[in-house]
GROMACS .gro file of C-alpha atoms in nm:
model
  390
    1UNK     CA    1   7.034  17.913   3.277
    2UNK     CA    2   7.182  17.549   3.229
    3UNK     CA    3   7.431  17.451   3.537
    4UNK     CA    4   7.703  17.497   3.220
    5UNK     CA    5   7.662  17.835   3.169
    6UNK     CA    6   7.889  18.088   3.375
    7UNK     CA    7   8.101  17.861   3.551
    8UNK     CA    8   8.413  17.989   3.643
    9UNK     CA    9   8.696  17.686   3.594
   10UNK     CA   10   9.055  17.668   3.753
   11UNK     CA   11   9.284  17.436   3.797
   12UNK     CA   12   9.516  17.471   4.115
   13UNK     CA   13   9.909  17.317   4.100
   14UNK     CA   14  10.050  17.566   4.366
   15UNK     CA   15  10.056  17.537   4.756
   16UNK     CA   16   9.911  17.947   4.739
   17UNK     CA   17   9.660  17.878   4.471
   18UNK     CA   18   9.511  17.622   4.688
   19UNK     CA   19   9.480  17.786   5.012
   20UNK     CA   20   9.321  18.067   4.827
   21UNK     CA   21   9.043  17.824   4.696
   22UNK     CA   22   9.036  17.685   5.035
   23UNK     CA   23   8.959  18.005   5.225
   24UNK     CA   24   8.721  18.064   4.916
   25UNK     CA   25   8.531  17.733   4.921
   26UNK     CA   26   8.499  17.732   5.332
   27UNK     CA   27   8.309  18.037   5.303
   28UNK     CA   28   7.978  17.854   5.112
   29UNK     CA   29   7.727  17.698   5.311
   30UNK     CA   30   7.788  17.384   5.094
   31UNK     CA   31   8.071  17.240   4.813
   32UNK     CA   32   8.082  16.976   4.630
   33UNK     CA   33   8.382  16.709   4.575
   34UNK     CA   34   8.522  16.416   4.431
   35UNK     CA   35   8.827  16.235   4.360
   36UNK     CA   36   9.054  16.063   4.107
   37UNK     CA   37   9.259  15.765   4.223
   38UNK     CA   38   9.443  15.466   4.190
   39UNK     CA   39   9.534  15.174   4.369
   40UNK     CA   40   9.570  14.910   4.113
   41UNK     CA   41  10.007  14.888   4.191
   42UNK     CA   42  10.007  14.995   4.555
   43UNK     CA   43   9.872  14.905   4.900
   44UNK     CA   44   9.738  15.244   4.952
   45UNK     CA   45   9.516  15.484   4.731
   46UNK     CA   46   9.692  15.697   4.505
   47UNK     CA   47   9.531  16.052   4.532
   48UNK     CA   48   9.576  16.160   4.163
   49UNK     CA   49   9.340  16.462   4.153
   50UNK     CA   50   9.078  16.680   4.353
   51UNK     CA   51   8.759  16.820   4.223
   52UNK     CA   52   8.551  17.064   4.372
   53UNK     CA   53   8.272  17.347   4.325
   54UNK     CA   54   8.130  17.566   4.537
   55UNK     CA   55   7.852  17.796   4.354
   56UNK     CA   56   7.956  17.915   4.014
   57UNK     CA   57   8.333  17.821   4.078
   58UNK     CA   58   8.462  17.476   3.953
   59UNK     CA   59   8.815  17.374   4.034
   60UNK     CA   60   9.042  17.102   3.974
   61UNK     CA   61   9.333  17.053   4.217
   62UNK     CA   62   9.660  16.813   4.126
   63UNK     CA   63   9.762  16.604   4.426
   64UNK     CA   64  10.105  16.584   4.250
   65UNK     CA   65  10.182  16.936   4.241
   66UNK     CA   66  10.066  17.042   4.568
   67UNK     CA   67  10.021  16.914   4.924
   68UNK     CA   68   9.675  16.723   4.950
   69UNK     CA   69   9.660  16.802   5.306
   70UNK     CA   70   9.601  17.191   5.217
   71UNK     CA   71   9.220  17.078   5.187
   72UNK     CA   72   9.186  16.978   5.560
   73UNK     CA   73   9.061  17.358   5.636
   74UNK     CA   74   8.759  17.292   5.416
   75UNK     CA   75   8.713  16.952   5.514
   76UNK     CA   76   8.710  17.008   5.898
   77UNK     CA   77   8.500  17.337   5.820
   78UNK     CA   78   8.112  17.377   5.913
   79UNK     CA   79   8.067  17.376   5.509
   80UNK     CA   80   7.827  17.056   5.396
   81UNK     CA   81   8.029  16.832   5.143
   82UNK     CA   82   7.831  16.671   4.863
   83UNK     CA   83   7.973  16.390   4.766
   84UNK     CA   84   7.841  16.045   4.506
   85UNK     CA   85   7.934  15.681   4.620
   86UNK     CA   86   8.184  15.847   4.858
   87UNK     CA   87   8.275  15.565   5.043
   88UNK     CA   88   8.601  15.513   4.857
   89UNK     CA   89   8.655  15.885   4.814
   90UNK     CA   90   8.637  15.867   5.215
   91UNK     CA   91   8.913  15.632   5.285
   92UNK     CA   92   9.165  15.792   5.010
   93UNK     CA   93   9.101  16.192   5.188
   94UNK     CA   94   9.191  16.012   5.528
   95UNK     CA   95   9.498  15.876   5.401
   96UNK     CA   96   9.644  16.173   5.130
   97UNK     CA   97   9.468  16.482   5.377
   98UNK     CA   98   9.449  16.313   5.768
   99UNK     CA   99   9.047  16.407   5.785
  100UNK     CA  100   8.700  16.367   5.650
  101UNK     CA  101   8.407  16.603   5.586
  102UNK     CA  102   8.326  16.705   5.913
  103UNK     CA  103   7.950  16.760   5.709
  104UNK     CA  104   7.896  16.533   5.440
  105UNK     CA  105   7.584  16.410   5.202
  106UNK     CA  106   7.591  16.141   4.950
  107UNK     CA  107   7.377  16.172   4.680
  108UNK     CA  108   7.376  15.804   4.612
  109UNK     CA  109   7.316  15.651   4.995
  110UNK     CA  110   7.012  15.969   4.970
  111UNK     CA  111   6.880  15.864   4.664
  112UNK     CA  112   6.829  15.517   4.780
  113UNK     CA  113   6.526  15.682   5.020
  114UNK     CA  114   6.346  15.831   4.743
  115UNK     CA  115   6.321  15.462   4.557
  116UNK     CA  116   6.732  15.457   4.340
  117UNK     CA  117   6.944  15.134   4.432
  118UNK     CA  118   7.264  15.227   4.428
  119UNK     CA  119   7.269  15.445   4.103
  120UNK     CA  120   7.523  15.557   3.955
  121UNK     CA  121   7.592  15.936   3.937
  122UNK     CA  122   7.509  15.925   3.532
  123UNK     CA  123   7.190  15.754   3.613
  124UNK     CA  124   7.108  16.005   3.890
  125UNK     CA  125   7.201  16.299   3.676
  126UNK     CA  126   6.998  16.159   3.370
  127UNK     CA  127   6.677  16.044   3.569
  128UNK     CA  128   6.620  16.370   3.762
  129UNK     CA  129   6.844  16.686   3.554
  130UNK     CA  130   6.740  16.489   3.227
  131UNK     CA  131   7.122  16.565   3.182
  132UNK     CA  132   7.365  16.285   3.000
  133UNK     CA  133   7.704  16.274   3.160
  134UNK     CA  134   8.014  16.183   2.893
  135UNK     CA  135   8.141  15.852   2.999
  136UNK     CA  136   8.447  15.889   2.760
  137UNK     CA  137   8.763  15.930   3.059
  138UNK     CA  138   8.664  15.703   3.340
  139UNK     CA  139   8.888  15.408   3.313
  140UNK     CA  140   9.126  15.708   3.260
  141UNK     CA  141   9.488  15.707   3.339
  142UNK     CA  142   9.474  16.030   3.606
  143UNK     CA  143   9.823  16.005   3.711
  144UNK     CA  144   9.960  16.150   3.345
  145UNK     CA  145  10.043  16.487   3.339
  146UNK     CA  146   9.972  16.680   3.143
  147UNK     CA  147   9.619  16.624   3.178
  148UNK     CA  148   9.428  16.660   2.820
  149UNK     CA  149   9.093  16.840   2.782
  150UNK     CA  150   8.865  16.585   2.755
  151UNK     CA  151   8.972  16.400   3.080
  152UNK     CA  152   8.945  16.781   3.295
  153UNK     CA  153   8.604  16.799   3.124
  154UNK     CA  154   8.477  16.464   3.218
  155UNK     CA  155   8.649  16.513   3.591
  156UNK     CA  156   8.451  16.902   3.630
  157UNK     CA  157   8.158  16.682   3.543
  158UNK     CA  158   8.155  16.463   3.825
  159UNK     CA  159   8.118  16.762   4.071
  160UNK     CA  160   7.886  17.021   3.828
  161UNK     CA  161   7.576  16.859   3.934
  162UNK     CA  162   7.573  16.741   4.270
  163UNK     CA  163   7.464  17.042   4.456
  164UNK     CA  164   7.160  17.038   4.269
  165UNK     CA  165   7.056  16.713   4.313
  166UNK     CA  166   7.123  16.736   4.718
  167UNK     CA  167   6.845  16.985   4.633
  168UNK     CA  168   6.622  16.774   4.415
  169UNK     CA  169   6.643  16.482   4.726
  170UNK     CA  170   6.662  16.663   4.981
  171UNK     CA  171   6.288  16.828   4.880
  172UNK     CA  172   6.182  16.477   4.830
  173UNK     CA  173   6.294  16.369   5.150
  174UNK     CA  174   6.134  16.662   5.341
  175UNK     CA  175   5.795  16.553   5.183
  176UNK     CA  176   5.844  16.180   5.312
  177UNK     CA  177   5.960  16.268   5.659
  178UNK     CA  178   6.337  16.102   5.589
  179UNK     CA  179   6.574  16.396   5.558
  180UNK     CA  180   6.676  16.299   5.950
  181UNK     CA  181   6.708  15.944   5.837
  182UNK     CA  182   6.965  16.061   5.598
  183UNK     CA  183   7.157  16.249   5.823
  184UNK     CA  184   7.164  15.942   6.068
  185UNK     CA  185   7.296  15.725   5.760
  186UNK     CA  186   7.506  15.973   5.565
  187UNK     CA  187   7.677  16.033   5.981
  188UNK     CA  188   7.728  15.687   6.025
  189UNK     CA  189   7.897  15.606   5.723
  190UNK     CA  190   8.154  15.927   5.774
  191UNK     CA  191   8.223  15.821   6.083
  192UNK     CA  192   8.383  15.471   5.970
  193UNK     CA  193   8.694  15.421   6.047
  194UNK     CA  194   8.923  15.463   5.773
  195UNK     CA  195   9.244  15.341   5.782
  196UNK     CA  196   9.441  15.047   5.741
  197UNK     CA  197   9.265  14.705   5.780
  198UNK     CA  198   9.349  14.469   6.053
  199UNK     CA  199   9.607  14.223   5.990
  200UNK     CA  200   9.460  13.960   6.195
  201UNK     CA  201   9.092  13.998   6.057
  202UNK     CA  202   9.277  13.965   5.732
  203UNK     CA  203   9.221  13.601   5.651
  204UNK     CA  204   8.823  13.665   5.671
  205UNK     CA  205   8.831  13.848   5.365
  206UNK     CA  206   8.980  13.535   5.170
  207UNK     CA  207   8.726  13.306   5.004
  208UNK     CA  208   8.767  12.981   5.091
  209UNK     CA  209   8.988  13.110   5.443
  210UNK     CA  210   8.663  13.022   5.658
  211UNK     CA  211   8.607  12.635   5.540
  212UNK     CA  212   8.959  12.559   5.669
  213UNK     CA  213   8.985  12.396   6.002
  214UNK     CA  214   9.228  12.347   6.274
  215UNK     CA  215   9.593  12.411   6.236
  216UNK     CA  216   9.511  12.503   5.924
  217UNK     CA  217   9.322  12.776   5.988
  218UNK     CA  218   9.512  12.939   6.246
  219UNK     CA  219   9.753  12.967   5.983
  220UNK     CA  220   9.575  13.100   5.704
  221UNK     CA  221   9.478  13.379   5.985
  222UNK     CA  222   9.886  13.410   6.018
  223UNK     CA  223  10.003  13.389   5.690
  224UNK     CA  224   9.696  13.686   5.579
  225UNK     CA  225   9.812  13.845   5.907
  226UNK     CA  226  10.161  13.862   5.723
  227UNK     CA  227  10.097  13.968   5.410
  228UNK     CA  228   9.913  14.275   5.487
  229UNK     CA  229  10.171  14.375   5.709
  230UNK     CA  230  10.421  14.287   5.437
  231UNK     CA  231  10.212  14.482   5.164
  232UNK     CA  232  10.155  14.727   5.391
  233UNK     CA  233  10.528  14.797   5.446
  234UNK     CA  234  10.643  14.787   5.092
  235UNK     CA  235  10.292  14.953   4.964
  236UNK     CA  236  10.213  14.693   4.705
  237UNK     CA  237   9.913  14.520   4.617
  238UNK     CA  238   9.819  14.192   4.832
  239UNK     CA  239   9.828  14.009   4.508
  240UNK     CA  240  10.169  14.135   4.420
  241UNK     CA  241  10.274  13.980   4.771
  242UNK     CA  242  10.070  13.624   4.798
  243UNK     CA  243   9.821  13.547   4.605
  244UNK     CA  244   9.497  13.357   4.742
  245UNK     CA  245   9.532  13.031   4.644
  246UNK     CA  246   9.873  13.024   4.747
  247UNK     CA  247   9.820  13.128   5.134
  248UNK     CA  248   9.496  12.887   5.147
  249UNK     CA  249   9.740  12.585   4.964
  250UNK     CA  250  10.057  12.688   5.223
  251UNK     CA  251   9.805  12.670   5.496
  252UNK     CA  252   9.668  12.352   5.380
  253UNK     CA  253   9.975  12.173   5.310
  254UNK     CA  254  10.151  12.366   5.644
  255UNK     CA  255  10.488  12.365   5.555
  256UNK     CA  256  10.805  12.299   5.739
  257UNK     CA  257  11.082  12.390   5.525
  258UNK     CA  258  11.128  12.477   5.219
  259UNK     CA  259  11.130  12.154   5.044
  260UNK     CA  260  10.741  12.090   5.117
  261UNK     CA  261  10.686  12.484   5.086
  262UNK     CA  262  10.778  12.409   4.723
  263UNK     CA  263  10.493  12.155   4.676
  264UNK     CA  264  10.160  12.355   4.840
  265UNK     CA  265   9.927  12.471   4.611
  266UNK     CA  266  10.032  12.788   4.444
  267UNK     CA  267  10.335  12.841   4.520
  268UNK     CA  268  10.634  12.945   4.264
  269UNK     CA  269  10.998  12.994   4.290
  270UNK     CA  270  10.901  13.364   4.464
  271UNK     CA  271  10.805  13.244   4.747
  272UNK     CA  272  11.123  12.961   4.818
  273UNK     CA  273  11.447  13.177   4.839
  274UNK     CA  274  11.546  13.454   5.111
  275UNK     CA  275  11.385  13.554   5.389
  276UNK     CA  276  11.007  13.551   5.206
  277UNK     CA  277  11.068  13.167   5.258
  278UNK     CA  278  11.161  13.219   5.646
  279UNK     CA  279  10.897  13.471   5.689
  280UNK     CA  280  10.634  13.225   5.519
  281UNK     CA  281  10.756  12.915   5.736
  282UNK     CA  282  10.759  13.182   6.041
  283UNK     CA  283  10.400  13.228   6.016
  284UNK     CA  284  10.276  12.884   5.922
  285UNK     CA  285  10.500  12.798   6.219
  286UNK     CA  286  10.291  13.040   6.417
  287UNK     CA  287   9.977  12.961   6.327
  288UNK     CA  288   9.969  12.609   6.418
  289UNK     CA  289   9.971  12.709   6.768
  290UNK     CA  290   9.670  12.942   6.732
  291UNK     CA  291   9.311  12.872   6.808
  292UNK     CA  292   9.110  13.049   6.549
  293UNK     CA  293   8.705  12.990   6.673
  294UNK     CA  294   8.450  13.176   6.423
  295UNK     CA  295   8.073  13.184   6.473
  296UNK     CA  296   7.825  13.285   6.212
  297UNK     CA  297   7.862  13.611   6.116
  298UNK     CA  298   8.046  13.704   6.446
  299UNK     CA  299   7.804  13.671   6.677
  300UNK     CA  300   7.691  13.425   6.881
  301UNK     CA  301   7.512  13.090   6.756
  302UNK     CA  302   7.146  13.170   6.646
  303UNK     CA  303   6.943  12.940   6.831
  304UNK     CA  304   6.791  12.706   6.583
  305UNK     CA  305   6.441  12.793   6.691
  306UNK     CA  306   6.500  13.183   6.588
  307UNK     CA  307   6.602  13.059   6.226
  308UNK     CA  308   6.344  13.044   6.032
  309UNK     CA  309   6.255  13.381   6.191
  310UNK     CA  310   6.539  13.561   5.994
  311UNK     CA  311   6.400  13.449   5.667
  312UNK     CA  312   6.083  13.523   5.764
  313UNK     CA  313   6.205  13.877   5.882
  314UNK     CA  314   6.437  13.918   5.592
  315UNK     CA  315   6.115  13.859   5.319
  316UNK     CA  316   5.949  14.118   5.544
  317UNK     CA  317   6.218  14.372   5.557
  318UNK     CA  318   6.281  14.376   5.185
  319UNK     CA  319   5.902  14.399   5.109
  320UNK     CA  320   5.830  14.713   5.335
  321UNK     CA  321   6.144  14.864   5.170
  322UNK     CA  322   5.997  14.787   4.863
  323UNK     CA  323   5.671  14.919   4.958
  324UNK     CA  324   5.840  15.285   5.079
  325UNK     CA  325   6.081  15.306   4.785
  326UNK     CA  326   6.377  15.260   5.010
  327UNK     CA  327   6.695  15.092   4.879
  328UNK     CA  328   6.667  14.724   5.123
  329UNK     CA  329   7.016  14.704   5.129
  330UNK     CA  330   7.031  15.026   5.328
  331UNK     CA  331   6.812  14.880   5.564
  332UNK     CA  332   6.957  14.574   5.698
  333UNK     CA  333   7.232  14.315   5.636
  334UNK     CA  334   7.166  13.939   5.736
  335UNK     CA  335   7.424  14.017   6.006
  336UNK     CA  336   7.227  14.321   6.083
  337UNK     CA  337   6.877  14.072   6.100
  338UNK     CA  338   7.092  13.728   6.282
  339UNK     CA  339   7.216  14.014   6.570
  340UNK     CA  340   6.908  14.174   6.669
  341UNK     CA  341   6.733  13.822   6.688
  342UNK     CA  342   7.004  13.704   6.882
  343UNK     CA  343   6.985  13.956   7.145
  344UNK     CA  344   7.315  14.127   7.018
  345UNK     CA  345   7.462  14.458   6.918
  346UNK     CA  346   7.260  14.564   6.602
  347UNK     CA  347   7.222  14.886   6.394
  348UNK     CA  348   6.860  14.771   6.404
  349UNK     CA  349   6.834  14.903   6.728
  350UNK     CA  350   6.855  15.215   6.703
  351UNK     CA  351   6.854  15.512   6.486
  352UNK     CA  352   6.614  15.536   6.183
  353UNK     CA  353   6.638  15.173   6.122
  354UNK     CA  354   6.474  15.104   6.453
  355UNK     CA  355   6.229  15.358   6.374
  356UNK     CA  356   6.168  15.191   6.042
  357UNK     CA  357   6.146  14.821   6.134
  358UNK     CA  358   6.347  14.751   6.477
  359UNK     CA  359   6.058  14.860   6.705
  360UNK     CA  360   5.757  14.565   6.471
  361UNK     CA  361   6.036  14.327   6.451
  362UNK     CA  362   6.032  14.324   6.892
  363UNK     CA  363   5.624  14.313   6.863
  364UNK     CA  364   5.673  14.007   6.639
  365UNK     CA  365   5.904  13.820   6.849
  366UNK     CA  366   5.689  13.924   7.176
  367UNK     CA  367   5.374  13.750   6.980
  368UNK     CA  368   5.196  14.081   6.944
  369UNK     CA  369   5.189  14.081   6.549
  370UNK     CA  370   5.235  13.829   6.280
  371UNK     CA  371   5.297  13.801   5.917
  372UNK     CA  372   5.028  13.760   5.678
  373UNK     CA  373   5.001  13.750   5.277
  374UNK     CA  374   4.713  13.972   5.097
  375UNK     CA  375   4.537  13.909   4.833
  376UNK     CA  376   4.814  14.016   4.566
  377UNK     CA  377   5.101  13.815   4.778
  378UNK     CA  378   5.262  14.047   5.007
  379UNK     CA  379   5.403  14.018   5.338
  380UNK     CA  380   5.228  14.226   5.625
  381UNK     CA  381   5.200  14.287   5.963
  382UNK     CA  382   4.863  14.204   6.141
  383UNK     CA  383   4.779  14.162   6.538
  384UNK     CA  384   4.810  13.822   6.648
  385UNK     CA  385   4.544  13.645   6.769
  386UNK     CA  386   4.511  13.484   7.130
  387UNK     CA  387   4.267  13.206   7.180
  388UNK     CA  388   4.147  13.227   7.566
  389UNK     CA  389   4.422  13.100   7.787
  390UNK     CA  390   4.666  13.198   7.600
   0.00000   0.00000   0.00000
């Protein structure tokens, strides 16, 4: 029997309907879920549908005709939630429902331990079902109602296969000894906190924000620091409030009135009349008086001895990873590798990464091992040698 056959389908646009399928769906050991959204004209997600299945029952739920936060029963139930590439699915059930999974595995982070990178759920689907997935609705508009056929078929789709291939990887990982390593990872990525970002950690995220120095970086940290706020507040796109190159060419030119507002980089007649000219002024006005200090990925300065040990330890990383068919990018992040040679906080400490590679990376800065090529050009470890006196 093909996962098609003898599905049951709904689709749930009452507040009663939906506690039914609630009470229903916390009763399985394990559901799966996805979600529809949009965010392309506001601040926040836009939940714009729910999909889940449990078993032989596949149900779509409308966010616009019923109160998301009816779900947060089965989400804070002991019920595991299969989810694909969740992380964005994540942040938009904290906002619409107020919780998270309480139990959650992502097929994609879990494939990355059997030897995927990042694959897509069609990918996934195709390489171990043998099972194409339409591609037809997903740059979809999911807010119109009524919804047709073809984009219900293509959103049941997303959810009909997922509990079988948490069973397909999950047997894999059992035979490589990783199924805890995917609980440690799949845990710490629902634990993140999801929410709103912080306004004064804002300006990091703009390219070119970090080359700036001075005054003029302290206010490119208060002029970001205002516009999420301001986005935040009105629930529109950053974009649709400052653009980039304007708050880099305010804080460059920092601005004392309007008049020399008018003539920084970017700027159009938007941003010179009302109070979005006093507020902009405000903040450049602020940040000149800050004293905005970044180091290197936020830690402390590497010591320039330890530097050629990260690229050293970065080759090495990403060949083991290679060499267990594990995604490298799940392993460590250059942050990741420049903390825990630094002496800092780092998810290399602990956990399954420690277990992995923290614990040889220690023996190689203590001298006990070294890096070696073999014959066909790989990186590994060997036991260092110690003349006498040594």
């Amino acid at each position: 029997m093909s996962q098609a056959e003898h599905i049951s389908e709904e689709y749930v646009d009452d507040d009663q309907s939906l506690a039914d399928v609630v009470a229903q769906a916390s009763r399985a050991a394990i559901y799966s879920l996805d979600t529809e959204f949009h965010r392309e004209r506001t601040y926040f997600p836009r939940l714009a549908l729910v999909q889940l299945q449990w078993g032989t029952t596949n149900v779509l739920i409308d966010p616009l005709a019923v109160d998301p936060r009816g779900l947060a029963p089965l989400l804070q139930s002991d019920a595991l939630a299969v989810l694909h590439a969740s992380q964005q699915d994540l942040e938009v059930l904290q906002y619409a429902v107020g919780c998270v999974p309480t139990r959650m595995f992502d097929t994609q982070l879990a494939a990355g331990f059997i030897g995927y990178s990042t694959p897509s759920l069609a990918s996934l689907v195709q390489s171990m079902l043998r099972i194409s997935l339409s591609k037809g609705d997903r740059l979809t508009d999911w807010m119109r109602r009524p919804l047709t056929a073809s984009q219900c078929d293509y959103a049941r789709s997303d959810v009909a296969y997922l509990e079988q291939l948490h069973a397909g990887i999950s047997a894999r990982l059992h035979e490589l000894g990783r199924a805890t390593w995917v609980d440690e990872a799949c845990e710490e990525l629902r634990r993140r906190p999801w929410g709103e970002n912080d306004p004064d950690s804002a300006w990091l995220r703009i390219k070119d924000a970090r080359s700036l120095k001075g005054q003029a970086r302290g206010a490119a940290q208060a002029l970001a620091a205002w516009r999420e706020r301001r986005a935040m507040s009105t629930n529109v796109p950053l974009r649709r409030v400052m653009s980039d190159i304007a708050l880099v060419g305010i804080a460059q030119a920092l601005p004392t009135n309007t008049e020399s507002l008018a003539h920084a980089r970017g700027v159009d007649d938007r941003y010179l009349h009302g109070s979005i000219a006093r507020e902009i002024i405000a903040a450049v006005r602020d940040g000149r008086e800050r004293q905005v200090e970044v180091e290197p990925n936020g830690h402390e300065p590497l010591d320039k001895r330890l530097r050629p040990a990260v690229t050293l330890v970065t080759a090495w990383i990403g060949e083991l990873a290679n060499q267990r068919d594990i995604d490298p990018t799940l392993v460590a992040t250059n942050r990741d590798i420049v903390a825990f040679l630094a002496g800092g906080e780092s998810r290399l400490s602990t956990g399954w990464r420690r277990e992995l590679v923290g614990g040889d990376i220690e023996r190689l800065l203590a001298g006990e091992f070294g890096l070696s090529f073999d014959r066909e050009g790989r990186l590994r470890l060997i036991p260092a040698k110690h003349t006498d006196g040594e």
